[in-house]
């Protein structure tokens, strides 16, 4: 699944901002706004208007003079860029505090990521329902999951169970893992691993406090 | 607190990997490893050895031929780079699932980030202790905090309370916020805002599943 470095690739920082643009435009749509200027959008997000115009221009998306961007078509365009025209089915493995919090995280549902099952090994949790999703016995995963049914697994087990859990999911056809533990899962072959990087944000803040790191908009 | 763009700045991707190097080297130290090669370290982390050598060379850190990096001095060097030679004092505002999970997140403590207080407005939570940290009444924050005592506040309130909570913290001398809500806090002036970007990781996985995004090591 490796790809070669592509000179035309969209900058990482641009891709990082797109979900925030999308969520803010969703909010504006809910409030009934038909248009939004890059300047106004920038004020909500703490990003310069020029940066927003540059980011969106990579995808051939441009605003209208005086009106700015039409919110509905901008939402549709970003949805397409982010690959959200399809639904993604997820499982959460580990119904501790993080797992429970993620099960009720509204951003997932808004963007077409649906949590189908939660797994745990704790008998007190199995059979309960968290934010509308039932908790199943991880040891009976084969009886619950159809192969290829699940696109993404969120790993929120204790650290020392994370690798084992991910490997068992992989045997059951899951290839993408969103890792909320501090375990390293990158030794799993032919899988997409994304670390939640909780510690990264705090390091960045520490750096900024010491004056070594510029503010967000210059990142 | 704005800074101009610095041509000599360390790449964002390098800074993003450093905490992961640090946590892995900490684990190796705990296991008693005196040396680690960039290749071996790379295997743990799913990063190429050449990339690790390049990342560390930015800071003038080099391994020894045949031995690789001395784990103890490498840990010290990264600790200095990350600004972790001092302790940072934190508060968590919002003792829901995310707040509770973060209070017990071991990565913070390992790296010198200490959660001093938790705040909530729920009478059933005030006075309880979560992972050794007492929960205080947010409405009495002025009586609890000394000005300048707290370096970083984690915001894990409901979305519609986040901005208000952060502003009140700012009035009490907190200037750095780690935002775990989907609220936008970037309108707060003269503050460092870091979004936990939970949705970002999931978008990235969705992209990768559709073959549009390279694997981690090429990021």
Coordinates of C-alpha atoms in Angstrom, one line a residue:
Chain A
X1 CA 0.0 0.0 0.0
X2 CA 3.0 2.3 -0.3
X3 CA 2.9 5.1 -2.8
X4 CA 5.7 7.2 -4.2
X5 CA 6.1 10.8 -3.2
X6 CA 3.9 12.9 -5.4
X7 CA 5.1 16.5 -6.2
X8 CA 1.5 17.6 -6.7
X9 CA 0.4 16.4 -3.4
X10 CA -1.8 18.7 -1.3
X11 CA 0.2 20.0 1.7
X12 CA -0.4 18.1 4.9
X13 CA -1.4 21.4 6.7
X14 CA -4.1 22.0 4.1
X15 CA -5.6 18.5 4.6
X16 CA -5.4 19.1 8.3
X17 CA -7.5 22.2 8.0
X18 CA -10.2 20.8 5.7
X19 CA -12.2 18.9 8.4
X20 CA -12.3 22.1 10.4
X21 CA -13.6 24.0 7.4
X22 CA -16.1 21.3 6.8
X23 CA -17.4 21.3 10.4
X24 CA -17.7 25.1 10.5
X25 CA -19.5 25.3 7.2
X26 CA -21.9 22.6 8.5
X27 CA -22.6 24.8 11.5
X28 CA -23.2 27.8 9.2
X29 CA -25.6 25.8 7.1
X30 CA -27.5 24.8 10.2
X31 CA -27.8 28.5 11.0
X32 CA -29.2 29.2 7.6
X33 CA -26.2 31.1 6.1
X34 CA -26.1 30.9 2.3
X35 CA -22.8 32.5 1.8
X36 CA -19.6 32.9 3.8
X37 CA -16.5 35.0 2.9
X38 CA -13.0 33.6 3.4
X39 CA -12.4 36.4 5.8
X40 CA -15.5 35.6 8.0
X41 CA -14.7 31.8 7.8
X42 CA -11.1 32.7 8.8
X43 CA -12.3 34.6 11.9
X44 CA -14.3 31.6 13.1
X45 CA -11.3 29.3 12.7
X46 CA -8.3 31.5 13.5
X47 CA -6.9 31.1 10.0
X48 CA -6.2 33.9 7.6
X49 CA -8.7 34.4 4.7
X50 CA -5.8 34.3 2.2
X51 CA -4.8 30.9 3.6
X52 CA -8.4 29.6 3.2
X53 CA -8.6 30.8 -0.4
X54 CA -5.2 29.1 -1.1
X55 CA -6.2 25.9 0.5
X56 CA -9.5 25.6 -1.4
X57 CA -7.9 26.7 -4.7
X58 CA -5.8 23.5 -4.7
X59 CA -9.1 21.7 -5.3
X60 CA -10.4 24.2 -7.9
X61 CA -12.9 25.7 -5.4
X62 CA -13.2 29.4 -5.7
X63 CA -15.6 32.0 -4.1
X64 CA -17.6 34.7 -5.9
X65 CA -16.6 38.3 -5.7
X66 CA -18.4 40.2 -3.0
X67 CA -20.4 37.1 -1.9
X68 CA -17.7 34.7 -1.0
X69 CA -18.4 30.9 -1.0
X70 CA -21.8 29.5 -1.3
X71 CA -22.0 27.4 1.8
X72 CA -24.0 24.5 0.4
X73 CA -21.8 23.9 -2.6
X74 CA -18.7 24.4 -0.5
X75 CA -19.8 21.8 2.0
X76 CA -20.5 19.4 -0.9
X77 CA -17.1 20.1 -2.5
X78 CA -15.1 19.5 0.8
X79 CA -17.2 16.4 1.4
X80 CA -16.1 15.1 -1.9
X81 CA -12.4 16.0 -1.3
X82 CA -12.5 14.3 2.1
X83 CA -14.0 11.2 0.5
X84 CA -17.2 11.5 2.6
X85 CA -19.6 10.7 -0.2
X86 CA -19.7 7.1 1.2
X87 CA -20.5 6.0 4.7
X88 CA -17.8 4.3 6.8
X89 CA -18.6 1.6 9.3
X90 CA -16.6 1.6 12.5
X91 CA -16.1 -0.5 15.6
X92 CA -14.7 0.7 18.9
X93 CA -12.6 -1.8 20.8
X94 CA -12.4 -1.0 24.5
X95 CA -15.4 0.6 26.3
X96 CA -13.4 2.5 28.9
X97 CA -13.6 6.3 29.3
X98 CA -12.0 7.1 25.9
X99 CA -14.1 4.4 24.1
X100 CA -17.3 5.7 25.7
X101 CA -16.4 9.3 24.9
X102 CA -15.7 8.4 21.2
X103 CA -18.9 6.5 20.9
X104 CA -20.8 9.7 21.7
X105 CA -18.5 12.0 19.7
X106 CA -20.9 13.9 17.4
X107 CA -18.3 14.7 14.8
X108 CA -18.1 11.1 13.6
X109 CA -21.8 10.8 12.9
X110 CA -22.0 14.3 11.2
X111 CA -19.3 13.2 8.8
X112 CA -20.7 9.8 7.9
X113 CA -18.7 7.6 10.3
X114 CA -21.0 5.2 12.0
X115 CA -20.1 3.2 15.0
X116 CA -21.7 -0.2 14.5
X117 CA -20.4 -2.2 17.4
X118 CA -18.4 -1.7 20.6
X119 CA -16.3 -4.6 21.9
X120 CA -15.0 -5.2 25.4
X121 CA -14.0 -8.2 27.5
X122 CA -15.6 -7.0 30.7
X123 CA -18.7 -9.0 31.6
X124 CA -20.2 -5.9 33.3
X125 CA -20.0 -4.0 30.1
X126 CA -21.0 -6.7 27.5
X127 CA -24.7 -6.4 26.6
X128 CA -25.0 -2.7 27.8
X129 CA -25.7 0.1 25.3
X130 CA -23.5 3.2 25.0
X131 CA -24.9 6.1 22.9
X132 CA -27.2 3.8 21.1
X133 CA -24.5 1.2 20.3
X134 CA -24.4 -2.3 21.9
X135 CA -21.3 -3.7 23.6
X136 CA -20.3 -7.2 22.4
X137 CA -17.9 -9.7 23.8
X138 CA -14.5 -9.2 22.0
X139 CA -13.8 -12.9 22.4
X140 CA -16.8 -13.7 20.1
X141 CA -15.8 -11.2 17.5
X142 CA -15.9 -13.8 14.7
X143 CA -19.6 -14.4 15.4
X144 CA -20.5 -10.7 15.3
X145 CA -18.5 -9.3 12.3
X146 CA -19.0 -10.2 8.7
X147 CA -15.7 -10.1 6.8
X148 CA -15.2 -6.8 5.1
X149 CA -18.1 -5.3 7.0
X150 CA -16.0 -2.8 9.0
X151 CA -13.9 -0.1 7.5
X152 CA -12.2 1.4 10.5
X153 CA -11.5 0.2 14.1
X154 CA -10.9 2.6 17.0
X155 CA -8.5 1.0 19.5
X156 CA -9.2 2.3 23.0
X157 CA -8.1 -0.8 25.0
X158 CA -5.5 -0.7 27.8
X159 CA -2.0 -0.2 26.2
X160 CA -0.8 -3.8 26.7
X161 CA -3.9 -5.2 24.9
X162 CA -3.9 -2.9 21.9
X163 CA -1.6 -4.8 19.5
X164 CA -3.2 -8.1 20.1
X165 CA -6.7 -6.6 19.6
X166 CA -5.7 -4.9 16.4
X167 CA -4.2 -8.1 15.0
X168 CA -7.3 -10.1 15.8
X169 CA -9.4 -7.4 14.0
X170 CA -7.1 -7.6 11.1
X171 CA -7.7 -11.4 10.9
X172 CA -11.3 -10.4 10.7
X173 CA -10.9 -8.2 7.7
X174 CA -10.3 -4.7 9.3
X175 CA -7.4 -2.8 7.7
X176 CA -7.6 0.7 9.2
X177 CA -7.0 1.5 12.8
X178 CA -7.4 4.7 14.8
X179 CA -5.2 4.2 17.8
X180 CA -6.1 6.0 21.0
X181 CA -3.7 4.1 23.1
X182 CA 0.0 4.9 23.6
X183 CA 0.9 1.5 22.2
X184 CA 2.8 1.3 18.9
X185 CA 0.7 -0.5 16.2
X186 CA 2.9 0.3 13.3
X187 CA 4.4 -3.2 13.2
X188 CA 1.2 -4.5 11.7
X189 CA 1.7 -5.2 8.1
X190 CA -0.6 -3.9 5.3
X191 CA -2.7 -1.8 7.5
X192 CA -3.4 1.9 7.9
X193 CA -2.5 3.1 11.3
X194 CA -3.4 6.5 12.6
X195 CA -2.3 7.6 16.0
X196 CA -4.5 10.0 17.9
X197 CA -1.4 11.8 19.1
X198 CA -2.8 13.1 22.3
X199 CA 0.6 13.8 23.6
X200 CA 1.6 15.7 20.5
X201 CA -0.8 18.6 21.1
X202 CA 0.5 19.1 24.6
X203 CA 4.1 19.1 23.5
X204 CA 3.2 21.7 20.9
X205 CA 1.6 23.9 23.6
X206 CA 4.6 23.5 25.9
X207 CA 6.8 24.6 23.0
X208 CA 4.6 27.6 22.2
X209 CA 4.6 28.7 25.9
X210 CA 8.4 28.8 25.6
X211 CA 8.2 30.9 22.5
X212 CA 9.7 28.3 20.2
X213 CA 6.7 27.6 18.1
X214 CA 4.6 30.0 16.0
X215 CA 0.9 30.4 16.4
X216 CA -1.4 28.0 14.6
X217 CA -2.0 30.2 11.5
X218 CA 1.7 30.1 10.5
X219 CA 2.0 26.3 10.8
Chain B
X1 CA 2.3 36.3 20.0
X2 CA 2.7 36.0 16.2
X3 CA 6.1 35.2 14.8
X4 CA 7.3 35.6 11.2
X5 CA 7.9 32.6 9.1
X6 CA 11.4 31.2 9.9
X7 CA 13.2 29.6 7.0
X8 CA 15.2 27.5 9.4
X9 CA 12.2 26.1 11.1
X10 CA 12.1 22.4 11.9
X11 CA 9.5 20.6 9.6
X12 CA 6.1 20.2 11.3
X13 CA 6.2 16.4 10.5
X14 CA 9.5 16.1 12.3
X15 CA 8.1 17.8 15.4
X16 CA 5.1 15.5 15.2
X17 CA 7.3 12.4 15.3
X18 CA 9.5 13.6 18.2
X19 CA 7.0 12.8 21.0
X20 CA 6.6 9.3 19.5
X21 CA 10.4 8.8 19.5
X22 CA 10.6 10.0 23.1
X23 CA 7.9 7.7 24.4
X24 CA 9.4 4.7 22.6
X25 CA 12.9 5.5 23.9
X26 CA 11.4 5.8 27.4
X27 CA 10.0 2.3 27.0
X28 CA 13.4 1.0 25.8
X29 CA 15.0 2.6 28.8
X30 CA 12.5 0.9 31.1
X31 CA 13.4 -2.4 29.5
X32 CA 17.1 -1.7 30.1
X33 CA 18.3 -1.1 26.5
X34 CA 21.4 1.0 26.4
X35 CA 21.6 1.5 22.7
X36 CA 19.1 1.5 19.8
X37 CA 19.8 1.8 16.1
X38 CA 17.7 4.1 13.9
X39 CA 16.6 0.9 12.0
X40 CA 15.3 -0.8 15.1
X41 CA 13.7 2.4 16.4
X42 CA 12.1 2.8 13.0
X43 CA 10.7 -0.8 13.1
X44 CA 8.9 0.0 16.4
X45 CA 7.4 3.2 15.0
X46 CA 6.8 2.4 11.3
X47 CA 9.2 5.1 10.3
X48 CA 12.2 4.6 8.0
X49 CA 15.6 4.6 9.8
X50 CA 16.8 7.3 7.3
X51 CA 13.9 9.5 8.3
X52 CA 14.8 9.1 12.0
X53 CA 18.4 10.0 11.4
X54 CA 17.4 13.0 9.3
X55 CA 14.9 14.2 12.0
X56 CA 17.4 13.9 14.8
X57 CA 20.2 15.5 12.8
X58 CA 18.2 18.8 12.7
X59 CA 19.0 19.1 16.4
X60 CA 22.6 18.0 16.0
X61 CA 21.9 14.6 17.5
X62 CA 23.8 11.7 15.8
X63 CA 24.2 8.0 16.6
X64 CA 27.5 6.1 16.8
X65 CA 28.6 3.7 14.0
X66 CA 27.6 0.1 14.8
X67 CA 25.9 1.0 18.1
X68 CA 23.3 3.5 17.1
X69 CA 22.0 6.0 19.6
X70 CA 22.7 5.8 23.3
X71 CA 19.2 5.6 24.7
X72 CA 19.7 7.7 27.9
X73 CA 21.4 10.6 26.1
X74 CA 18.9 10.4 23.3
X75 CA 16.0 10.6 25.8
X76 CA 17.7 13.6 27.4
X77 CA 18.3 15.3 24.1
X78 CA 14.7 15.0 22.9
X79 CA 13.5 16.0 26.3
X80 CA 15.4 19.2 25.9
X81 CA 14.2 19.8 22.3
X82 CA 10.6 19.3 23.4
X83 CA 11.1 21.8 26.3
X84 CA 10.3 19.1 28.9
X85 CA 13.1 20.1 31.2
X86 CA 10.5 22.0 33.2
X87 CA 7.2 20.8 34.7
X88 CA 3.9 22.0 33.3
X89 CA 0.9 22.4 35.5
X90 CA -2.5 21.7 34.0
X91 CA -6.1 21.8 34.8
X92 CA -8.9 19.8 33.1
X93 CA -12.2 21.5 32.7
X94 CA -15.1 19.1 32.3
X95 CA -15.1 15.7 34.1
X96 CA -17.1 13.8 31.5
X97 CA -15.7 10.7 29.7
X98 CA -13.0 12.6 27.8
X99 CA -11.9 14.6 30.9
X100 CA -11.8 11.4 33.0
X101 CA -9.8 9.6 30.4
X102 CA -7.3 12.4 30.0
X103 CA -6.9 12.6 33.8
X104 CA -5.6 9.1 33.8
X105 CA -3.6 9.4 30.5
X106 CA -0.1 8.1 31.5
X107 CA 1.6 10.0 28.6
X108 CA 1.1 13.3 30.3
X109 CA 2.7 12.4 33.6
X110 CA 5.6 10.5 31.9
X111 CA 6.5 13.7 30.1
X112 CA 6.2 16.2 33.0
X113 CA 2.7 17.4 32.5
X114 CA 0.9 17.3 35.8
X115 CA -2.9 17.6 36.2
X116 CA -3.3 19.7 39.3
X117 CA -7.1 20.3 39.4
X118 CA -10.2 19.1 37.6
X119 CA -13.2 21.5 37.4
X120 CA -16.8 20.7 36.7
X121 CA -20.2 22.3 37.5
X122 CA -21.9 19.0 38.4
X123 CA -22.6 18.8 42.1
X124 CA -22.3 15.0 41.9
X125 CA -18.7 15.3 40.6
X126 CA -17.4 18.2 42.7
X127 CA -15.4 16.8 45.6
X128 CA -14.8 13.4 44.0
X129 CA -11.3 12.3 43.1
X130 CA -10.3 11.1 39.6
X131 CA -7.0 9.4 39.1
X132 CA -5.7 11.0 42.3
X133 CA -6.9 14.5 41.3
X134 CA -9.7 16.3 43.1
X135 CA -12.7 17.8 41.2
X136 CA -13.5 21.4 42.1
X137 CA -16.5 23.7 41.4
X138 CA -15.8 25.7 38.2
X139 CA -17.9 28.5 39.6
X140 CA -15.4 29.0 42.4
X141 CA -12.3 28.9 40.1
X142 CA -11.0 32.2 41.5
X143 CA -10.8 30.7 45.0
X144 CA -8.8 27.7 43.8
X145 CA -6.3 29.0 41.3
X146 CA -3.5 31.4 41.9
X147 CA -2.8 33.6 39.0
X148 CA 0.0 32.3 36.8
X149 CA -0.1 28.9 38.6
X150 CA -1.5 27.0 35.6
X151 CA 0.3 26.6 32.3
X152 CA -2.2 24.7 30.2
X153 CA -5.9 24.0 30.4
X154 CA -7.5 21.0 28.8
X155 CA -11.1 21.9 27.7
X156 CA -13.4 18.9 27.8
X157 CA -16.7 20.5 28.5
X158 CA -19.8 20.2 26.4
X159 CA -19.3 22.0 23.1
X160 CA -21.6 25.0 24.0
X161 CA -19.7 25.7 27.2
X162 CA -16.2 25.5 25.9
X163 CA -15.6 29.1 24.8
X164 CA -17.1 30.6 27.9
X165 CA -15.0 28.2 30.1
X166 CA -11.8 29.1 28.2
X167 CA -12.4 32.8 28.5
X168 CA -12.9 32.5 32.2
X169 CA -9.7 30.6 32.6
X170 CA -7.9 33.3 30.6
X171 CA -9.2 35.9 33.0
X172 CA -7.5 33.7 35.7
X173 CA -4.2 33.7 34.0
X174 CA -4.3 30.7 31.7
X175 CA -3.0 31.3 28.2
X176 CA -2.7 27.8 26.6
X177 CA -5.7 25.6 25.8
X178 CA -5.8 22.1 24.6
X179 CA -9.3 21.8 23.1
X180 CA -11.0 18.4 23.1
X181 CA -14.4 19.8 22.1
X182 CA -15.5 20.5 18.5
X183 CA -16.1 24.2 19.5
X184 CA -13.8 26.8 17.9
X185 CA -11.7 28.6 20.4
X186 CA -9.5 30.5 18.0
X187 CA -11.4 33.8 18.5
X188 CA -9.7 34.1 21.9
X189 CA -7.0 36.7 21.7
X190 CA -3.4 36.3 22.8
X191 CA -3.8 32.6 23.7
X192 CA -2.3 29.4 22.3
X193 CA -5.1 27.1 21.1
X194 CA -4.4 23.5 20.2
X195 CA -7.3 21.4 18.8
X196 CA -7.2 17.7 19.5
X197 CA -8.4 17.1 16.0
X198 CA -10.2 13.8 16.7
X199 CA -12.0 14.0 13.4
X200 CA -8.8 14.7 11.5
X201 CA -7.4 11.2 12.1
X202 CA -10.6 9.6 10.9
X203 CA -10.7 11.7 7.7
X204 CA -7.1 10.7 7.0
X205 CA -8.0 7.0 7.4
X206 CA -11.0 7.4 5.1
X207 CA -8.7 9.0 2.6
X208 CA -6.2 6.2 2.8
X209 CA -8.8 3.6 2.5
X210 CA -9.7 5.2 -0.8
X211 CA -6.1 5.1 -1.9
X212 CA -5.7 8.9 -2.0
X213 CA -3.3 9.3 0.9
X214 CA 0.1 7.8 1.3
X215 CA 1.1 5.7 4.2
X216 CA 2.4 7.3 7.4
X217 CA 6.1 7.1 6.6
X218 CA 5.7 9.3 3.5
X219 CA 3.7 12.0 5.3

